Amino acid sequence: MSRSISLVTGASSGIGTETARALAAAGHDVLVGYGGNEKSARDLAAELAQTHGVRAEPVAFDLGDPEAAVARLRSAARDAGGLDVLVNNAGVNRRAHAVDEDLASWSRVLTVNLTSPFALAQAAARLMVEQGRGGRIINVTSVHEHIPITGGSAYCVSKGGLGMLTRVMAVELAPHGITVNAVAPGETATPMNGVPPGHPVTAIARPNIPVGRPGAPDEVAVLIRHLASPEARYTTGTSVVVDGGLSLVAAEANAAHAGRL
């Protein structure tokens, strides 16, 4: 039986790196998508090949240019022999109050976090339909797909849009055996959030998160691996929150402020 072929964008660090590792451990050949960190992507591809005996290739993506990103996906999939799993993980973070946001920054966030993931998902879905063997599309959104944060106008909109795209595509692609799901992490200890690789999450106190700490990248990756597996074939159109309970406690903070706790 041939291996599944998976593409993970933003795989040179954080959640993307751990997702690539989790998929390779499950026997997937992995296309290691990266933006500017070519060395980390090449090192990871070599690690996956040596550790798990899979094919792993670094693939550069410019998500600021959706058409170029699609062309890169098509060529990488062609060289790899197809595509079975797309993990839209890469993205950018930004904070600016809505009254202060500028259109150039707004457009950049929406392009990288929403338009390019849509274009890649569309291209991947077309390939999967043509192949006729089903497939998996997994969009990494954010807890802020579901709940707002001050200064998050562009970021929250981009992640909320990606969450709705997930549900629309799930309905449209189900007849082809393609599932589409979202994973919505809360605060995760990644370089994008200022935490170096390998730093123990238990050393970072977060009293307002019920579990008391941020998440580790591999705690998100194991869920992505499940959604990419044959066992998840009946799960589609979901957005699974992985946030240590963060999104549950807004009323708790209000009650504490009012003196009721």
PDB file of C-alpha atoms in Angstrom:
ATOM      1  CA  MET A   1       0.000   0.000   0.000  1.00  0.00           C
ATOM      2  CA  SER A   2       1.408   3.404  -0.962  1.00  0.00           C
ATOM      3  CA  ARG A   3       2.021   6.053   1.657  1.00  0.00           C
ATOM      4  CA  SER A   4      -0.154   9.114   2.028  1.00  0.00           C
ATOM      5  CA  ILE A   5       1.478  12.293   0.753  1.00  0.00           C
ATOM      6  CA  SER A   6       1.047  15.290   3.040  1.00  0.00           C
ATOM      7  CA  LEU A   7       1.889  18.955   2.610  1.00  0.00           C
ATOM      8  CA  VAL A   8       2.307  21.093   5.730  1.00  0.00           C
ATOM      9  CA  THR A   9       2.763  24.830   5.248  1.00  0.00           C
ATOM     10  CA  GLY A  10       4.766  26.720   7.835  1.00  0.00           C
ATOM     11  CA  ALA A  11       6.549  23.489   8.784  1.00  0.00           C
ATOM     12  CA  SER A  12       9.917  25.073   9.570  1.00  0.00           C
ATOM     13  CA  SER A  13       8.906  25.909  13.153  1.00  0.00           C
ATOM     14  CA  GLY A  14       6.307  25.560  15.885  1.00  0.00           C
ATOM     15  CA  ILE A  15       3.079  23.692  15.249  1.00  0.00           C
ATOM     16  CA  GLY A  16       4.073  23.030  11.645  1.00  0.00           C
ATOM     17  CA  THR A  17       7.302  21.274  12.622  1.00  0.00           C
ATOM     18  CA  GLU A  18       5.559  19.039  15.140  1.00  0.00           C
ATOM     19  CA  THR A  19       2.782  18.293  12.640  1.00  0.00           C
ATOM     20  CA  ALA A  20       5.322  17.209  10.032  1.00  0.00           C
ATOM     21  CA  ARG A  21       6.958  14.974  12.639  1.00  0.00           C
ATOM     22  CA  ALA A  22       3.630  13.481  13.699  1.00  0.00           C
ATOM     23  CA  LEU A  23       2.598  12.726  10.115  1.00  0.00           C
ATOM     24  CA  ALA A  24       5.978  11.204   9.271  1.00  0.00           C
ATOM     25  CA  ALA A  25       5.745   9.033  12.395  1.00  0.00           C
ATOM     26  CA  ALA A  26       2.369   7.836  11.075  1.00  0.00           C
ATOM     27  CA  GLY A  27       4.027   6.825   7.792  1.00  0.00           C
ATOM     28  CA  HIS A  28       3.241   9.821   5.591  1.00  0.00           C
ATOM     29  CA  ASP A  29       5.617  11.197   3.004  1.00  0.00           C
ATOM     30  CA  VAL A  30       5.865  14.887   3.868  1.00  0.00           C
ATOM     31  CA  LEU A  31       6.303  18.044   1.837  1.00  0.00           C
ATOM     32  CA  VAL A  32       7.850  20.457   4.330  1.00  0.00           C
ATOM     33  CA  GLY A  33       6.475  23.857   3.409  1.00  0.00           C
ATOM     34  CA  TYR A  34       8.391  26.925   4.536  1.00  0.00           C
ATOM     35  CA  GLY A  35       8.570  30.676   4.018  1.00  0.00           C
ATOM     36  CA  GLY A  36      11.930  32.236   4.846  1.00  0.00           C
ATOM     37  CA  ASN A  37      13.621  29.570   6.970  1.00  0.00           C
ATOM     38  CA  GLU A  38      15.063  27.227   4.352  1.00  0.00           C
ATOM     39  CA  LYS A  39      17.737  25.741   6.629  1.00  0.00           C
ATOM     40  CA  SER A  40      15.231  24.630   9.266  1.00  0.00           C
ATOM     41  CA  ALA A  41      13.015  23.107   6.572  1.00  0.00           C
ATOM     42  CA  ARG A  42      15.912  21.192   5.022  1.00  0.00           C
ATOM     43  CA  ASP A  43      17.118  19.995   8.424  1.00  0.00           C
ATOM     44  CA  LEU A  44      13.607  18.818   9.297  1.00  0.00           C
ATOM     45  CA  ALA A  45      13.178  17.002   5.979  1.00  0.00           C
ATOM     46  CA  ALA A  46      16.462  15.182   6.546  1.00  0.00           C
ATOM     47  CA  GLU A  47      15.387  14.275  10.086  1.00  0.00           C
ATOM     48  CA  LEU A  48      12.049  12.868   8.945  1.00  0.00           C
ATOM     49  CA  ALA A  49      13.652  10.780   6.218  1.00  0.00           C
ATOM     50  CA  GLN A  50      16.321   9.378   8.524  1.00  0.00           C
ATOM     51  CA  THR A  51      14.086   8.775  11.553  1.00  0.00           C
ATOM     52  CA  HIS A  52      10.983   7.410   9.852  1.00  0.00           C
ATOM     53  CA  GLY A  53      12.171   6.172   6.463  1.00  0.00           C
ATOM     54  CA  VAL A  54       9.729   8.391   4.585  1.00  0.00           C
ATOM     55  CA  ARG A  55      10.230  10.758   1.689  1.00  0.00           C
ATOM     56  CA  ALA A  56      10.476  14.337   2.875  1.00  0.00           C
ATOM     57  CA  GLU A  57      11.189  17.382   0.740  1.00  0.00           C
ATOM     58  CA  PRO A  58      11.382  21.088   1.617  1.00  0.00           C
ATOM     59  CA  VAL A  59       9.085  23.257  -0.487  1.00  0.00           C
ATOM     60  CA  ALA A  60       9.216  27.072  -0.492  1.00  0.00           C
ATOM     61  CA  PHE A  61       5.927  28.990  -0.405  1.00  0.00           C
ATOM     62  CA  ASP A  62       5.290  32.720  -0.674  1.00  0.00           C
ATOM     63  CA  LEU A  63       1.840  33.090   0.869  1.00  0.00           C
ATOM     64  CA  GLY A  64       1.907  36.774   0.031  1.00  0.00           C
ATOM     65  CA  ASP A  65       1.382  35.687  -3.586  1.00  0.00           C
ATOM     66  CA  PRO A  66      -1.553  33.239  -3.768  1.00  0.00           C
ATOM     67  CA  GLU A  67      -1.084  32.411  -7.460  1.00  0.00           C
ATOM     68  CA  ALA A  68       2.585  31.591  -6.955  1.00  0.00           C
ATOM     69  CA  ALA A  69       1.715  29.484  -3.910  1.00  0.00           C
ATOM     70  CA  VAL A  70      -0.782  27.461  -5.955  1.00  0.00           C
ATOM     71  CA  ALA A  71       1.760  26.913  -8.718  1.00  0.00           C
ATOM     72  CA  ARG A  72       4.237  25.673  -6.132  1.00  0.00           C
ATOM     73  CA  LEU A  73       1.699  23.264  -4.641  1.00  0.00           C
ATOM     74  CA  ARG A  74       0.906  21.826  -8.057  1.00  0.00           C
ATOM     75  CA  SER A  75       4.543  21.294  -8.984  1.00  0.00           C
ATOM     76  CA  ALA A  76       5.420  19.803  -5.586  1.00  0.00           C
ATOM     77  CA  ALA A  77       2.451  17.435  -5.694  1.00  0.00           C
ATOM     78  CA  ARG A  78       3.316  16.394  -9.226  1.00  0.00           C
ATOM     79  CA  ASP A  79       6.902  15.633  -8.238  1.00  0.00           C
ATOM     80  CA  ALA A  80       5.755  13.737  -5.130  1.00  0.00           C
ATOM     81  CA  GLY A  81       3.217  11.620  -6.991  1.00  0.00           C
ATOM     82  CA  GLY A  82       0.040  13.245  -5.735  1.00  0.00           C
ATOM     83  CA  LEU A  83      -1.422  14.806  -2.614  1.00  0.00           C
ATOM     84  CA  ASP A  84      -3.599  13.243   0.078  1.00  0.00           C
ATOM     85  CA  VAL A  85      -3.380  15.678   2.986  1.00  0.00           C
ATOM     86  CA  LEU A  86      -3.063  19.465   3.069  1.00  0.00           C
ATOM     87  CA  VAL A  87      -2.381  21.176   6.387  1.00  0.00           C
ATOM     88  CA  ASN A  88      -2.832  24.932   6.012  1.00  0.00           C
ATOM     89  CA  ASN A  89      -0.734  25.917   9.011  1.00  0.00           C
ATOM     90  CA  ALA A  90       1.329  28.955   8.001  1.00  0.00           C
ATOM     91  CA  GLY A  91       0.104  32.369   9.018  1.00  0.00           C
ATOM     92  CA  VAL A  92       1.009  35.736  10.494  1.00  0.00           C
ATOM     93  CA  ASN A  93      -0.080  37.404  13.710  1.00  0.00           C
ATOM     94  CA  ARG A  94      -0.863  41.088  14.149  1.00  0.00           C
ATOM     95  CA  ARG A  95      -2.374  43.403  16.721  1.00  0.00           C
ATOM     96  CA  ALA A  96      -3.807  46.837  15.910  1.00  0.00           C
ATOM     97  CA  HIS A  97      -7.017  48.497  17.034  1.00  0.00           C
ATOM     98  CA  ALA A  98      -9.588  48.701  14.272  1.00  0.00           C
ATOM     99  CA  VAL A  99      -9.522  52.513  14.281  1.00  0.00           C
ATOM    100  CA  ASP A 100      -5.735  52.440  13.852  1.00  0.00           C
ATOM    101  CA  GLU A 101      -5.382  49.607  11.338  1.00  0.00           C
ATOM    102  CA  ASP A 102      -4.036  50.496   7.898  1.00  0.00           C
ATOM    103  CA  LEU A 103      -5.292  48.904   4.723  1.00  0.00           C
ATOM    104  CA  ALA A 104      -1.904  47.588   3.642  1.00  0.00           C
ATOM    105  CA  SER A 105      -1.471  45.621   6.882  1.00  0.00           C
ATOM    106  CA  TRP A 106      -5.090  44.469   6.792  1.00  0.00           C
ATOM    107  CA  SER A 107      -4.648  43.213   3.237  1.00  0.00           C
ATOM    108  CA  ARG A 108      -1.407  41.409   4.061  1.00  0.00           C
ATOM    109  CA  VAL A 109      -2.952  39.535   7.005  1.00  0.00           C
ATOM    110  CA  LEU A 110      -6.002  38.554   4.954  1.00  0.00           C
ATOM    111  CA  THR A 111      -3.839  37.447   2.023  1.00  0.00           C
ATOM    112  CA  VAL A 112      -1.493  35.268   4.090  1.00  0.00           C
ATOM    113  CA  ASN A 113      -4.059  33.908   6.563  1.00  0.00           C
ATOM    114  CA  LEU A 114      -7.124  33.518   4.355  1.00  0.00           C
ATOM    115  CA  THR A 115      -6.714  34.076   0.617  1.00  0.00           C
ATOM    116  CA  SER A 116      -3.632  31.878   0.176  1.00  0.00           C
ATOM    117  CA  PRO A 117      -5.040  29.080   2.386  1.00  0.00           C
ATOM    118  CA  PHE A 118      -8.219  29.208   0.293  1.00  0.00           C
ATOM    119  CA  ALA A 119      -6.237  29.052  -2.939  1.00  0.00           C
ATOM    120  CA  LEU A 120      -4.135  26.142  -1.655  1.00  0.00           C
ATOM    121  CA  ALA A 121      -7.208  24.281  -0.379  1.00  0.00           C
ATOM    122  CA  GLN A 122      -8.944  24.812  -3.702  1.00  0.00           C
ATOM    123  CA  ALA A 123      -5.942  23.535  -5.652  1.00  0.00           C
ATOM    124  CA  ALA A 124      -5.504  20.577  -3.294  1.00  0.00           C
ATOM    125  CA  ALA A 125      -9.208  19.707  -3.550  1.00  0.00           C
ATOM    126  CA  ARG A 126      -9.049  19.726  -7.340  1.00  0.00           C
ATOM    127  CA  LEU A 127      -6.089  17.342  -7.243  1.00  0.00           C
ATOM    128  CA  MET A 128      -7.810  15.074  -4.726  1.00  0.00           C
ATOM    129  CA  VAL A 129     -11.007  14.932  -6.793  1.00  0.00           C
ATOM    130  CA  GLU A 130      -8.970  14.110  -9.897  1.00  0.00           C
ATOM    131  CA  GLN A 131      -7.052  11.377  -8.046  1.00  0.00           C
ATOM    132  CA  GLY A 132     -10.298   9.808  -6.875  1.00  0.00           C
ATOM    133  CA  ARG A 133      -8.979   8.491  -3.558  1.00  0.00           C
ATOM    134  CA  GLY A 134     -10.412  11.062  -1.162  1.00  0.00           C
ATOM    135  CA  GLY A 135      -8.288  13.274   1.012  1.00  0.00           C
ATOM    136  CA  ARG A 136      -7.930  15.494   4.049  1.00  0.00           C
ATOM    137  CA  ILE A 137      -7.753  19.279   4.296  1.00  0.00           C
ATOM    138  CA  ILE A 138      -6.957  20.663   7.747  1.00  0.00           C
ATOM    139  CA  ASN A 139      -6.893  24.397   8.410  1.00  0.00           C
ATOM    140  CA  VAL A 140      -5.059  25.670  11.476  1.00  0.00           C
ATOM    141  CA  THR A 141      -7.089  28.647  12.632  1.00  0.00           C
ATOM    142  CA  SER A 142      -6.997  29.971  16.216  1.00  0.00           C
ATOM    143  CA  VAL A 143      -9.170  30.200  19.270  1.00  0.00           C
ATOM    144  CA  HIS A 144      -9.732  33.693  17.845  1.00  0.00           C
ATOM    145  CA  GLU A 145     -11.693  32.093  15.056  1.00  0.00           C
ATOM    146  CA  HIS A 146     -14.359  31.883  17.777  1.00  0.00           C
ATOM    147  CA  ILE A 147     -13.656  34.648  20.301  1.00  0.00           C
ATOM    148  CA  PRO A 148     -12.402  38.211  19.740  1.00  0.00           C
ATOM    149  CA  ILE A 149      -9.334  39.845  21.195  1.00  0.00           C
ATOM    150  CA  THR A 150      -8.588  43.550  21.456  1.00  0.00           C
ATOM    151  CA  GLY A 151      -6.405  44.626  18.558  1.00  0.00           C
ATOM    152  CA  GLY A 152      -7.297  41.549  16.558  1.00  0.00           C
ATOM    153  CA  SER A 153      -9.503  43.015  13.840  1.00  0.00           C
ATOM    154  CA  ALA A 154      -7.490  41.675  10.885  1.00  0.00           C
ATOM    155  CA  TYR A 155      -6.258  38.527  12.627  1.00  0.00           C
ATOM    156  CA  CYS A 156      -9.632  37.466  14.035  1.00  0.00           C
ATOM    157  CA  VAL A 157     -11.395  38.151  10.736  1.00  0.00           C
ATOM    158  CA  SER A 158      -8.825  36.108   8.829  1.00  0.00           C
ATOM    159  CA  LYS A 159      -9.187  33.155  11.198  1.00  0.00           C
ATOM    160  CA  GLY A 160     -12.968  33.451  11.379  1.00  0.00           C
ATOM    161  CA  GLY A 161     -13.113  33.467   7.593  1.00  0.00           C
ATOM    162  CA  LEU A 162     -10.918  30.385   7.401  1.00  0.00           C
ATOM    163  CA  GLY A 163     -13.228  28.642   9.861  1.00  0.00           C
ATOM    164  CA  MET A 164     -16.279  29.365   7.709  1.00  0.00           C
ATOM    165  CA  LEU A 165     -14.399  28.295   4.581  1.00  0.00           C
ATOM    166  CA  THR A 166     -13.713  24.997   6.363  1.00  0.00           C
ATOM    167  CA  ARG A 167     -17.424  24.380   6.842  1.00  0.00           C
ATOM    168  CA  VAL A 168     -18.395  25.367   3.297  1.00  0.00           C
ATOM    169  CA  MET A 169     -15.734  23.179   1.715  1.00  0.00           C
ATOM    170  CA  ALA A 170     -16.663  20.285   4.013  1.00  0.00           C
ATOM    171  CA  VAL A 171     -20.183  20.299   2.591  1.00  0.00           C
ATOM    172  CA  GLU A 172     -19.028  20.634  -0.994  1.00  0.00           C
ATOM    173  CA  LEU A 173     -16.263  18.020  -0.884  1.00  0.00           C
ATOM    174  CA  ALA A 174     -17.937  15.309   1.193  1.00  0.00           C
ATOM    175  CA  PRO A 175     -19.289  13.503  -1.912  1.00  0.00           C
ATOM    176  CA  HIS A 176     -15.674  13.050  -3.051  1.00  0.00           C
ATOM    177  CA  GLY A 177     -14.518  11.465   0.204  1.00  0.00           C
ATOM    178  CA  ILE A 178     -12.587  14.587   1.188  1.00  0.00           C
ATOM    179  CA  THR A 179     -12.955  15.827   4.757  1.00  0.00           C
ATOM    180  CA  VAL A 180     -12.244  19.427   5.730  1.00  0.00           C
ATOM    181  CA  ASN A 181     -11.674  20.381   9.351  1.00  0.00           C
ATOM    182  CA  ALA A 182     -10.143  23.180  11.397  1.00  0.00           C
ATOM    183  CA  VAL A 183      -7.945  23.052  14.464  1.00  0.00           C
ATOM    184  CA  ALA A 184      -8.152  26.178  16.624  1.00  0.00           C
ATOM    185  CA  PRO A 185      -5.205  26.512  19.037  1.00  0.00           C
ATOM    186  CA  GLY A 186      -5.159  28.840  21.991  1.00  0.00           C
ATOM    187  CA  GLU A 187      -1.890  30.269  23.232  1.00  0.00           C
ATOM    188  CA  THR A 188       0.826  27.883  22.082  1.00  0.00           C
ATOM    189  CA  ALA A 189       4.511  28.060  23.000  1.00  0.00           C
ATOM    190  CA  THR A 190       6.027  28.690  19.561  1.00  0.00           C
ATOM    191  CA  PRO A 191       8.695  31.016  18.158  1.00  0.00           C
ATOM    192  CA  MET A 192       5.913  33.164  16.652  1.00  0.00           C
ATOM    193  CA  ASN A 193       4.750  33.763  20.229  1.00  0.00           C
ATOM    194  CA  GLY A 194       8.254  34.469  21.485  1.00  0.00           C
ATOM    195  CA  VAL A 195       9.017  31.039  22.953  1.00  0.00           C
ATOM    196  CA  PRO A 196      12.158  29.264  21.680  1.00  0.00           C
ATOM    197  CA  PRO A 197      11.932  25.620  20.576  1.00  0.00           C
ATOM    198  CA  GLY A 198      12.220  23.146  23.413  1.00  0.00           C
ATOM    199  CA  HIS A 199      11.326  25.582  26.188  1.00  0.00           C
ATOM    200  CA  PRO A 200       9.217  23.668  28.735  1.00  0.00           C
ATOM    201  CA  VAL A 201       5.619  24.862  28.723  1.00  0.00           C
ATOM    202  CA  THR A 202       5.282  23.913  32.395  1.00  0.00           C
ATOM    203  CA  ALA A 203       7.734  26.742  33.163  1.00  0.00           C
ATOM    204  CA  ILE A 204       5.360  29.352  31.711  1.00  0.00           C
ATOM    205  CA  ALA A 205       2.653  30.343  34.171  1.00  0.00           C
ATOM    206  CA  ARG A 206      -0.735  31.328  32.781  1.00  0.00           C
ATOM    207  CA  PRO A 207      -3.061  31.642  35.795  1.00  0.00           C
ATOM    208  CA  ASN A 208      -6.029  32.684  33.645  1.00  0.00           C
ATOM    209  CA  ILE A 209      -5.924  29.475  31.596  1.00  0.00           C
ATOM    210  CA  PRO A 210      -7.609  26.637  33.493  1.00  0.00           C
ATOM    211  CA  VAL A 211      -4.719  24.208  32.909  1.00  0.00           C
ATOM    212  CA  GLY A 212      -2.317  26.933  34.055  1.00  0.00           C
ATOM    213  CA  ARG A 213       0.035  27.055  31.071  1.00  0.00           C
ATOM    214  CA  PRO A 214       0.161  27.549  27.299  1.00  0.00           C
ATOM    215  CA  GLY A 215      -0.008  24.574  24.969  1.00  0.00           C
ATOM    216  CA  ALA A 216       2.937  22.772  23.438  1.00  0.00           C
ATOM    217  CA  PRO A 217       3.124  22.471  19.638  1.00  0.00           C
ATOM    218  CA  ASP A 218       2.979  18.680  19.747  1.00  0.00           C
ATOM    219  CA  GLU A 219      -0.300  18.861  21.686  1.00  0.00           C
ATOM    220  CA  VAL A 220      -1.839  20.511  18.631  1.00  0.00           C
ATOM    221  CA  ALA A 221      -0.028  18.259  16.167  1.00  0.00           C
ATOM    222  CA  VAL A 222      -1.483  15.035  17.574  1.00  0.00           C
ATOM    223  CA  LEU A 223      -4.988  16.288  16.809  1.00  0.00           C
ATOM    224  CA  ILE A 224      -3.990  17.245  13.276  1.00  0.00           C
ATOM    225  CA  ARG A 225      -2.501  13.775  12.823  1.00  0.00           C
ATOM    226  CA  HIS A 226      -5.790  12.217  13.910  1.00  0.00           C
ATOM    227  CA  LEU A 227      -7.830  14.359  11.513  1.00  0.00           C
ATOM    228  CA  ALA A 228      -5.452  13.313   8.719  1.00  0.00           C
ATOM    229  CA  SER A 229      -5.929   9.618   9.483  1.00  0.00           C
ATOM    230  CA  PRO A 230      -8.359   7.089   7.973  1.00  0.00           C
ATOM    231  CA  GLU A 231      -9.983   6.788  11.400  1.00  0.00           C
ATOM    232  CA  ALA A 232     -11.245  10.387  11.079  1.00  0.00           C
ATOM    233  CA  ARG A 233     -13.135   9.727   7.845  1.00  0.00           C
ATOM    234  CA  TYR A 234     -16.520  10.529   9.485  1.00  0.00           C
ATOM    235  CA  THR A 235     -15.354  13.835  10.980  1.00  0.00           C
ATOM    236  CA  THR A 236     -15.803  16.851   8.736  1.00  0.00           C
ATOM    237  CA  GLY A 237     -16.768  20.504   9.017  1.00  0.00           C
ATOM    238  CA  THR A 238     -15.581  20.749  12.622  1.00  0.00           C
ATOM    239  CA  SER A 239     -13.411  23.322  14.353  1.00  0.00           C
ATOM    240  CA  VAL A 240     -11.725  21.693  17.325  1.00  0.00           C
ATOM    241  CA  VAL A 241     -10.478  24.119  19.979  1.00  0.00           C
ATOM    242  CA  VAL A 242      -7.190  23.206  21.687  1.00  0.00           C
ATOM    243  CA  ASP A 243      -6.746  25.946  24.277  1.00  0.00           C
ATOM    244  CA  GLY A 244      -6.452  24.435  27.751  1.00  0.00           C
ATOM    245  CA  GLY A 245      -9.875  25.823  28.595  1.00  0.00           C
ATOM    246  CA  LEU A 246      -9.050  29.464  27.780  1.00  0.00           C
ATOM    247  CA  SER A 247     -12.264  30.083  25.875  1.00  0.00           C
ATOM    248  CA  LEU A 248     -14.377  28.785  28.777  1.00  0.00           C
ATOM    249  CA  VAL A 249     -13.519  31.381  31.396  1.00  0.00           C
ATOM    250  CA  ALA A 250     -14.697  34.797  30.217  1.00  0.00           C
ATOM    251  CA  ALA A 251     -17.634  34.707  32.635  1.00  0.00           C
ATOM    252  CA  GLU A 252     -15.260  33.647  35.432  1.00  0.00           C
ATOM    253  CA  ALA A 253     -13.192  36.813  35.049  1.00  0.00           C
ATOM    254  CA  ASN A 254     -16.342  38.938  35.066  1.00  0.00           C
ATOM    255  CA  ALA A 255     -17.684  37.189  38.162  1.00  0.00           C
ATOM    256  CA  ALA A 256     -14.339  37.610  39.949  1.00  0.00           C
ATOM    257  CA  HIS A 257     -14.318  41.331  39.127  1.00  0.00           C
ATOM    258  CA  ALA A 258     -17.858  41.641  40.482  1.00  0.00           C
ATOM    259  CA  GLY A 259     -16.867  39.916  43.713  1.00  0.00           C
ATOM    260  CA  ARG A 260     -18.956  36.785  43.175  1.00  0.00           C
ATOM    261  CA  LEU A 261     -16.052  34.319  43.320  1.00  0.00           C
TER     262      LEU A 261
END
